[in-house]
Short mmCIF file of C-alpha atoms and ligand atoms in Angstrom, two decimals:
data_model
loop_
_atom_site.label_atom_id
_atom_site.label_comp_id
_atom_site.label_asym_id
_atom_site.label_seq_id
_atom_site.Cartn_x
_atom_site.Cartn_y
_atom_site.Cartn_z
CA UNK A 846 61.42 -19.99 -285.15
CA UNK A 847 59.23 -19.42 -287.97
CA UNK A 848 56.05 -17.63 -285.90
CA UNK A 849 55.92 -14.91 -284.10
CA UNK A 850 52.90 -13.58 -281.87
CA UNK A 851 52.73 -10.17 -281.46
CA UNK A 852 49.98 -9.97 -278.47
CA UNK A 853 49.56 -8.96 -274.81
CA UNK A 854 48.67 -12.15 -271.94
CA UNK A 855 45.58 -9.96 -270.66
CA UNK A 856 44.48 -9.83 -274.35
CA UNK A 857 40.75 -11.48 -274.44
CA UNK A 858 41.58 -12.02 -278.51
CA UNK A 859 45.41 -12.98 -277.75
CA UNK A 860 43.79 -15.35 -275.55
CA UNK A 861 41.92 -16.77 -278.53
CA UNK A 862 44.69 -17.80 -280.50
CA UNK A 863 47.01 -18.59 -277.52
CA UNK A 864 44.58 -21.49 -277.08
CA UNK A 865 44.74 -22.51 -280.42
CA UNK A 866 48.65 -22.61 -280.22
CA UNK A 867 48.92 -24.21 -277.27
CA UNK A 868 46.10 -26.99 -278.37
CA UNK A 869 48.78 -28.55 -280.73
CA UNK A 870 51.89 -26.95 -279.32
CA UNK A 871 52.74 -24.79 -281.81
CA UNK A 872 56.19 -23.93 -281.55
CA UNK A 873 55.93 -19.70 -281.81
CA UNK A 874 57.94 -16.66 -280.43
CA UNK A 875 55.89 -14.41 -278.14
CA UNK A 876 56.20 -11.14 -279.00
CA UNK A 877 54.76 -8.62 -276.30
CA UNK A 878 53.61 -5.27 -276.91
CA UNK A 879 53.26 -2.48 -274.46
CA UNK A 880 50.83 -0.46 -276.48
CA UNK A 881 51.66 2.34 -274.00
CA UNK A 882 55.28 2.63 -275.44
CA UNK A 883 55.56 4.45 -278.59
CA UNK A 884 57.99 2.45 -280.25
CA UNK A 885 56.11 -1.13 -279.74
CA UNK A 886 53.22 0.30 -281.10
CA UNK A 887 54.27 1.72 -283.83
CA UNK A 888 55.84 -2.11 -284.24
CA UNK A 889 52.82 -2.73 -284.85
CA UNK A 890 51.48 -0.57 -286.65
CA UNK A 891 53.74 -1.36 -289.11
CA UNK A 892 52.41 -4.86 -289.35
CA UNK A 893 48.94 -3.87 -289.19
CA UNK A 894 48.08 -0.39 -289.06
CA UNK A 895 44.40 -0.77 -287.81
CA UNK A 896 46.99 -1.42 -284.20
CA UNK A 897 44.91 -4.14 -282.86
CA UNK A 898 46.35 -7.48 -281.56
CA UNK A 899 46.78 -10.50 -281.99
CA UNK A 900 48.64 -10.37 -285.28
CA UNK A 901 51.22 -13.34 -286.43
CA UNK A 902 53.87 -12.78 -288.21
CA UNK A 903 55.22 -16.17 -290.33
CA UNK A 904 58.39 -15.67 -291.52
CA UNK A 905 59.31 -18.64 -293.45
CA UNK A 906 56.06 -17.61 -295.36
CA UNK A 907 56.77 -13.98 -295.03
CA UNK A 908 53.04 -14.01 -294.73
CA UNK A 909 51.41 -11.07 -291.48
CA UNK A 910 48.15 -12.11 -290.67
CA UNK A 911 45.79 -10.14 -288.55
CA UNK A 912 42.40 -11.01 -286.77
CA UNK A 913 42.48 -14.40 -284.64
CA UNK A 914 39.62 -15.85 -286.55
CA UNK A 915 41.91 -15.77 -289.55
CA UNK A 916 45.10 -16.15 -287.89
CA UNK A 917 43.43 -19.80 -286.63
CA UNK A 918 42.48 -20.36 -289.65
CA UNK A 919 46.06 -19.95 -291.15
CA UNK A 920 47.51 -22.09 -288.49
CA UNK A 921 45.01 -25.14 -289.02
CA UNK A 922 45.78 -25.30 -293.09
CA UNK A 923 49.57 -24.37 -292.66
CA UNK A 924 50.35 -25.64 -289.05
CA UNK A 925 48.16 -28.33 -288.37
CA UNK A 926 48.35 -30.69 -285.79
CA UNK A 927 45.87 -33.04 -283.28
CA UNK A 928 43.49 -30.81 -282.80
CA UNK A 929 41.53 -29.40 -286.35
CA UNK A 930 39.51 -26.25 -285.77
CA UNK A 931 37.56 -25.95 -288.75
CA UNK A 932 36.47 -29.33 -290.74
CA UNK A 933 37.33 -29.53 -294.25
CA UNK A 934 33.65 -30.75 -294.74
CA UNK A 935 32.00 -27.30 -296.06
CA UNK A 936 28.55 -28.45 -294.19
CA UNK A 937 30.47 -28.68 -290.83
CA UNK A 938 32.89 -26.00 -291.19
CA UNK A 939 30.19 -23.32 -291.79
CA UNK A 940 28.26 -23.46 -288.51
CA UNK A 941 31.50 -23.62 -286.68
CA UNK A 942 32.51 -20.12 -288.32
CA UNK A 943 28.94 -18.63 -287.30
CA UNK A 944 29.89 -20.02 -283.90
CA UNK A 945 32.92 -18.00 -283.89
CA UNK A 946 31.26 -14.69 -285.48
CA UNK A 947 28.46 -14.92 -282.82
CA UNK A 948 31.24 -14.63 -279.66
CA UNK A 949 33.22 -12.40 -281.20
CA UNK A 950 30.37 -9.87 -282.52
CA UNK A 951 27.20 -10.74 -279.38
CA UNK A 952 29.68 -11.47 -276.45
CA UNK A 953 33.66 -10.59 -277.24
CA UNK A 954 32.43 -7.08 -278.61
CA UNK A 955 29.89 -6.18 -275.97
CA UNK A 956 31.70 -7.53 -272.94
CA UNK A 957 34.71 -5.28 -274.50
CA UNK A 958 32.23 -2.02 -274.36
CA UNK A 959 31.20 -2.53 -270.88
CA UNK A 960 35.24 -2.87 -270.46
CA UNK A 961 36.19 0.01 -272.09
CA UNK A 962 33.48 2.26 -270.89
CA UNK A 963 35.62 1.93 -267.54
CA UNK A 964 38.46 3.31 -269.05
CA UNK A 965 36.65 6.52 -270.96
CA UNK A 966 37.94 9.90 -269.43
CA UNK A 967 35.27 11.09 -266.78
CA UNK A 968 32.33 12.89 -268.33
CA UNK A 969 32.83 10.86 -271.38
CA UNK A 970 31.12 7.42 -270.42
CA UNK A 971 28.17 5.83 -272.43
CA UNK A 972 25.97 4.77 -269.61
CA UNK A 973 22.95 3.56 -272.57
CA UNK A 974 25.64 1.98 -274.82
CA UNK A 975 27.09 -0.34 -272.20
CA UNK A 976 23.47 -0.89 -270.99
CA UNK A 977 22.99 -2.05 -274.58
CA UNK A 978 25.82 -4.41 -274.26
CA UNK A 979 24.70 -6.05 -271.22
CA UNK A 980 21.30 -6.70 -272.24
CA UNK A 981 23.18 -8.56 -275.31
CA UNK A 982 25.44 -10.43 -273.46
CA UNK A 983 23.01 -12.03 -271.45
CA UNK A 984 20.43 -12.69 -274.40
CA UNK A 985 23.15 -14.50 -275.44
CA UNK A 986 23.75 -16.47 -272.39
CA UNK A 987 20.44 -17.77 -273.00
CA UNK A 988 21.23 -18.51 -276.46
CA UNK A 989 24.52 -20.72 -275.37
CA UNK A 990 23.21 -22.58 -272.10
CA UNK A 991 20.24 -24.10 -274.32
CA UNK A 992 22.58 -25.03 -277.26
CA UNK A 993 25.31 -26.56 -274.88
CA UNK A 994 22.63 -28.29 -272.95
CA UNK A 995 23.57 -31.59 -274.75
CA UNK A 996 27.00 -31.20 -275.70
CA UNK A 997 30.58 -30.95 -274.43
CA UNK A 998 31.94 -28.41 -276.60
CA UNK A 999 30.47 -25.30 -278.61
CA UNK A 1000 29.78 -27.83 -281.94
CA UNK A 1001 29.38 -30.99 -280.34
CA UNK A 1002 32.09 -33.81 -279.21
CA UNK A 1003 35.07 -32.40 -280.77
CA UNK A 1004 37.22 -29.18 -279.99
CA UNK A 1005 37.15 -26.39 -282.61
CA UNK A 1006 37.69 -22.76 -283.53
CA UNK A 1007 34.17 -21.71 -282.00
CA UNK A 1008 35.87 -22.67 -278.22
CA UNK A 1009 39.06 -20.81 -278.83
CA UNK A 1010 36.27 -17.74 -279.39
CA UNK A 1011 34.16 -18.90 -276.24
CA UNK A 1012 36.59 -19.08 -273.71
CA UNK A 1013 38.03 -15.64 -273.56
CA UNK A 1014 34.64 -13.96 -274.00
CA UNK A 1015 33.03 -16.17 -271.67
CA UNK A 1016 35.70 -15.70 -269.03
CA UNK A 1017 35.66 -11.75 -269.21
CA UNK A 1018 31.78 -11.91 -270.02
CA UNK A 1019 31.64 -13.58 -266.89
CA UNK A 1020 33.30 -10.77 -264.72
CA UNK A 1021 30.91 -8.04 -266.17
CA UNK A 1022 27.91 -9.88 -266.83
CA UNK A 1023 28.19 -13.02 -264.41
CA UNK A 1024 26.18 -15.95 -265.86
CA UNK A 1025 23.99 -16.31 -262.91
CA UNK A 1026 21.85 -19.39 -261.67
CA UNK A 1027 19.76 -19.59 -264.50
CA UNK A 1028 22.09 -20.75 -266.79
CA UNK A 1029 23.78 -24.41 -265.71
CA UNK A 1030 24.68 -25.62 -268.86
CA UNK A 1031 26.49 -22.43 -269.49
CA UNK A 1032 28.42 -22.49 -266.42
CA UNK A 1033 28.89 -26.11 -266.93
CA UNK A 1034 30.38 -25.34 -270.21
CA UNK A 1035 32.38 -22.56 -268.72
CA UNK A 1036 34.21 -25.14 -266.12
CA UNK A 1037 34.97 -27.47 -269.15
CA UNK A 1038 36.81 -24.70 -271.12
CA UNK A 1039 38.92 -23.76 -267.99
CA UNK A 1040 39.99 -27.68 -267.64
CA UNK A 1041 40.96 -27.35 -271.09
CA UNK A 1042 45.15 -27.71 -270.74
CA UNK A 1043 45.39 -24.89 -273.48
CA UNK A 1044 43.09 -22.70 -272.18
CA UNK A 1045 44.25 -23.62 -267.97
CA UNK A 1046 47.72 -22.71 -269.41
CA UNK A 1047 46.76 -19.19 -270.64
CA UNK A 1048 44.87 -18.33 -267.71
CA UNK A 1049 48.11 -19.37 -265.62
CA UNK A 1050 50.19 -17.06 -267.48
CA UNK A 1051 47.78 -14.65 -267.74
CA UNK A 1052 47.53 -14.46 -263.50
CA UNK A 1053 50.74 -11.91 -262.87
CA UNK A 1054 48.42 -9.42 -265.07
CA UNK A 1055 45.01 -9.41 -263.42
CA UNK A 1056 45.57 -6.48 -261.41
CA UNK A 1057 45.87 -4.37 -264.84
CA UNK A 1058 42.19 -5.57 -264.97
CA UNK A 1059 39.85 -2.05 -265.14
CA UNK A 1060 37.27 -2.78 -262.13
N1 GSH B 1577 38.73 -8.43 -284.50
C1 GSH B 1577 40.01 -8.46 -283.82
C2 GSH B 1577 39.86 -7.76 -282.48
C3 GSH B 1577 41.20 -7.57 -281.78
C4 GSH B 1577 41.08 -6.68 -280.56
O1 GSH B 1577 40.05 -6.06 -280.29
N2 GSH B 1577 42.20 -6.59 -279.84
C5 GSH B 1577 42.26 -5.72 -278.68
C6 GSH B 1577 42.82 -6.47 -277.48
S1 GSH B 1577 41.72 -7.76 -276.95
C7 GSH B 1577 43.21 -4.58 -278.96
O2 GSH B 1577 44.15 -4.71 -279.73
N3 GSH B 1577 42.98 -3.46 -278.31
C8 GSH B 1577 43.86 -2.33 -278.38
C9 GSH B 1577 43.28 -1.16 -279.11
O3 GSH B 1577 42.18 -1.26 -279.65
O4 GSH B 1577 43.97 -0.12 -279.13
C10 GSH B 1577 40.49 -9.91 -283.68
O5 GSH B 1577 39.65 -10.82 -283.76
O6 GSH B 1577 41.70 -10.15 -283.57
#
């Protein structure tokens, strides 16, 4: 098989481009990594030495490509299949990559603060930071129930590369920062993503690994 996924199923970005595989069943090897053992991370460090996954490694292209905005973006011009995540239409395909920046940077990177603050050494937490982060998180809640208010998917009727972003942040933003009463459409939006078959499927075999969860 020509892909392989280096990743991790409680990986918020794995997640991202797990969805986008498994939206046009993708065939691809799964590659785990343990970033506790020593030798699988220095796997990938060799890859990509900034050590962060996802990263996919395309052999038949002996092409590694980092970052799952990128690596989404590589499997929709070199893998394509039913479901398109960025148009070819310039117009269309620019909103949908401000889409994706604005999870990743105002919800995926804040929701990963309050996460990681849990995870500091004692005496080393950043009570003002992670306040920070949850004040941004839910400005941005805001921001997404009044712009999914009249549609079914982050751009409008069809699937794309700014819902592989949304789901994962939105289902860990959730846990930290639930979405609360006062945001419907949100929520609403949030229930469609999870009936999504890719993103149902990564949740599924992302279950056995909860418990790994930092409370
Ligand atoms: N900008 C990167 C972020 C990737 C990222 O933050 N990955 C996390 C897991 S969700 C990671 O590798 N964490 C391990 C570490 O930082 O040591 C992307 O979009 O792929």
């Amino acid at each position: 098989m020509s892909l392989k996924l280096y990743y991790h199923p409680l990986s918020s970005f794995c997640w991202k481009v797990l969805i986008a595989l498994y939206e046009n069943d993708t065939p691809f090897t799964p590659v785990m990594v343990d970033l506790g053992n020593q030798a699988e991370r220095a796997a990938l460090l060799k890859l990509w030495p900034i050590g962060k996954f996802p990263v996919l490694r395309d052999e038949a292209r002996d092409r590694v490509v980092p970052e799952s905005s990128i690596i989404i973006e590589y499997l929709d011009n070199h893998y394509p299949g039913r479901t398109r995540f960025i148009a070819a239409d310039t117009e269309l395909a620019r909103p949908t990559r401000l889409r994706d920046r604005f999870y990743d940077l105002y919800v995926h990177l804040p929701m990963q603060k309050v996460v990681g603050d849990r995870l500091r050494p004692p005496g080393n937490n950043d009570p003002f930071g992670v306040e920070e982060a949850r004040a941004r998180i839910e400005s941005c809640y805001g921001m997404i129930d009044r712009e999914v208010a009249n549609r079914t998917w982050a751009m409008g009727d069809t699937f794309t590369l700014a819902d592989c972003a949304a789901a994962p942040a939105l289902f860990y933003g959730n846990m930290v920062v639930p979405f609360g009463d006062n945001h419907k459409n949100l929520t609403a939006y949030f229930e469609r993503l999870k009936a999504r078959p890719s993103f149902a499927r990564v949740l599924r075999e992302a279950e056995p690994y909860f418990a790994m969860f930092p409370k």
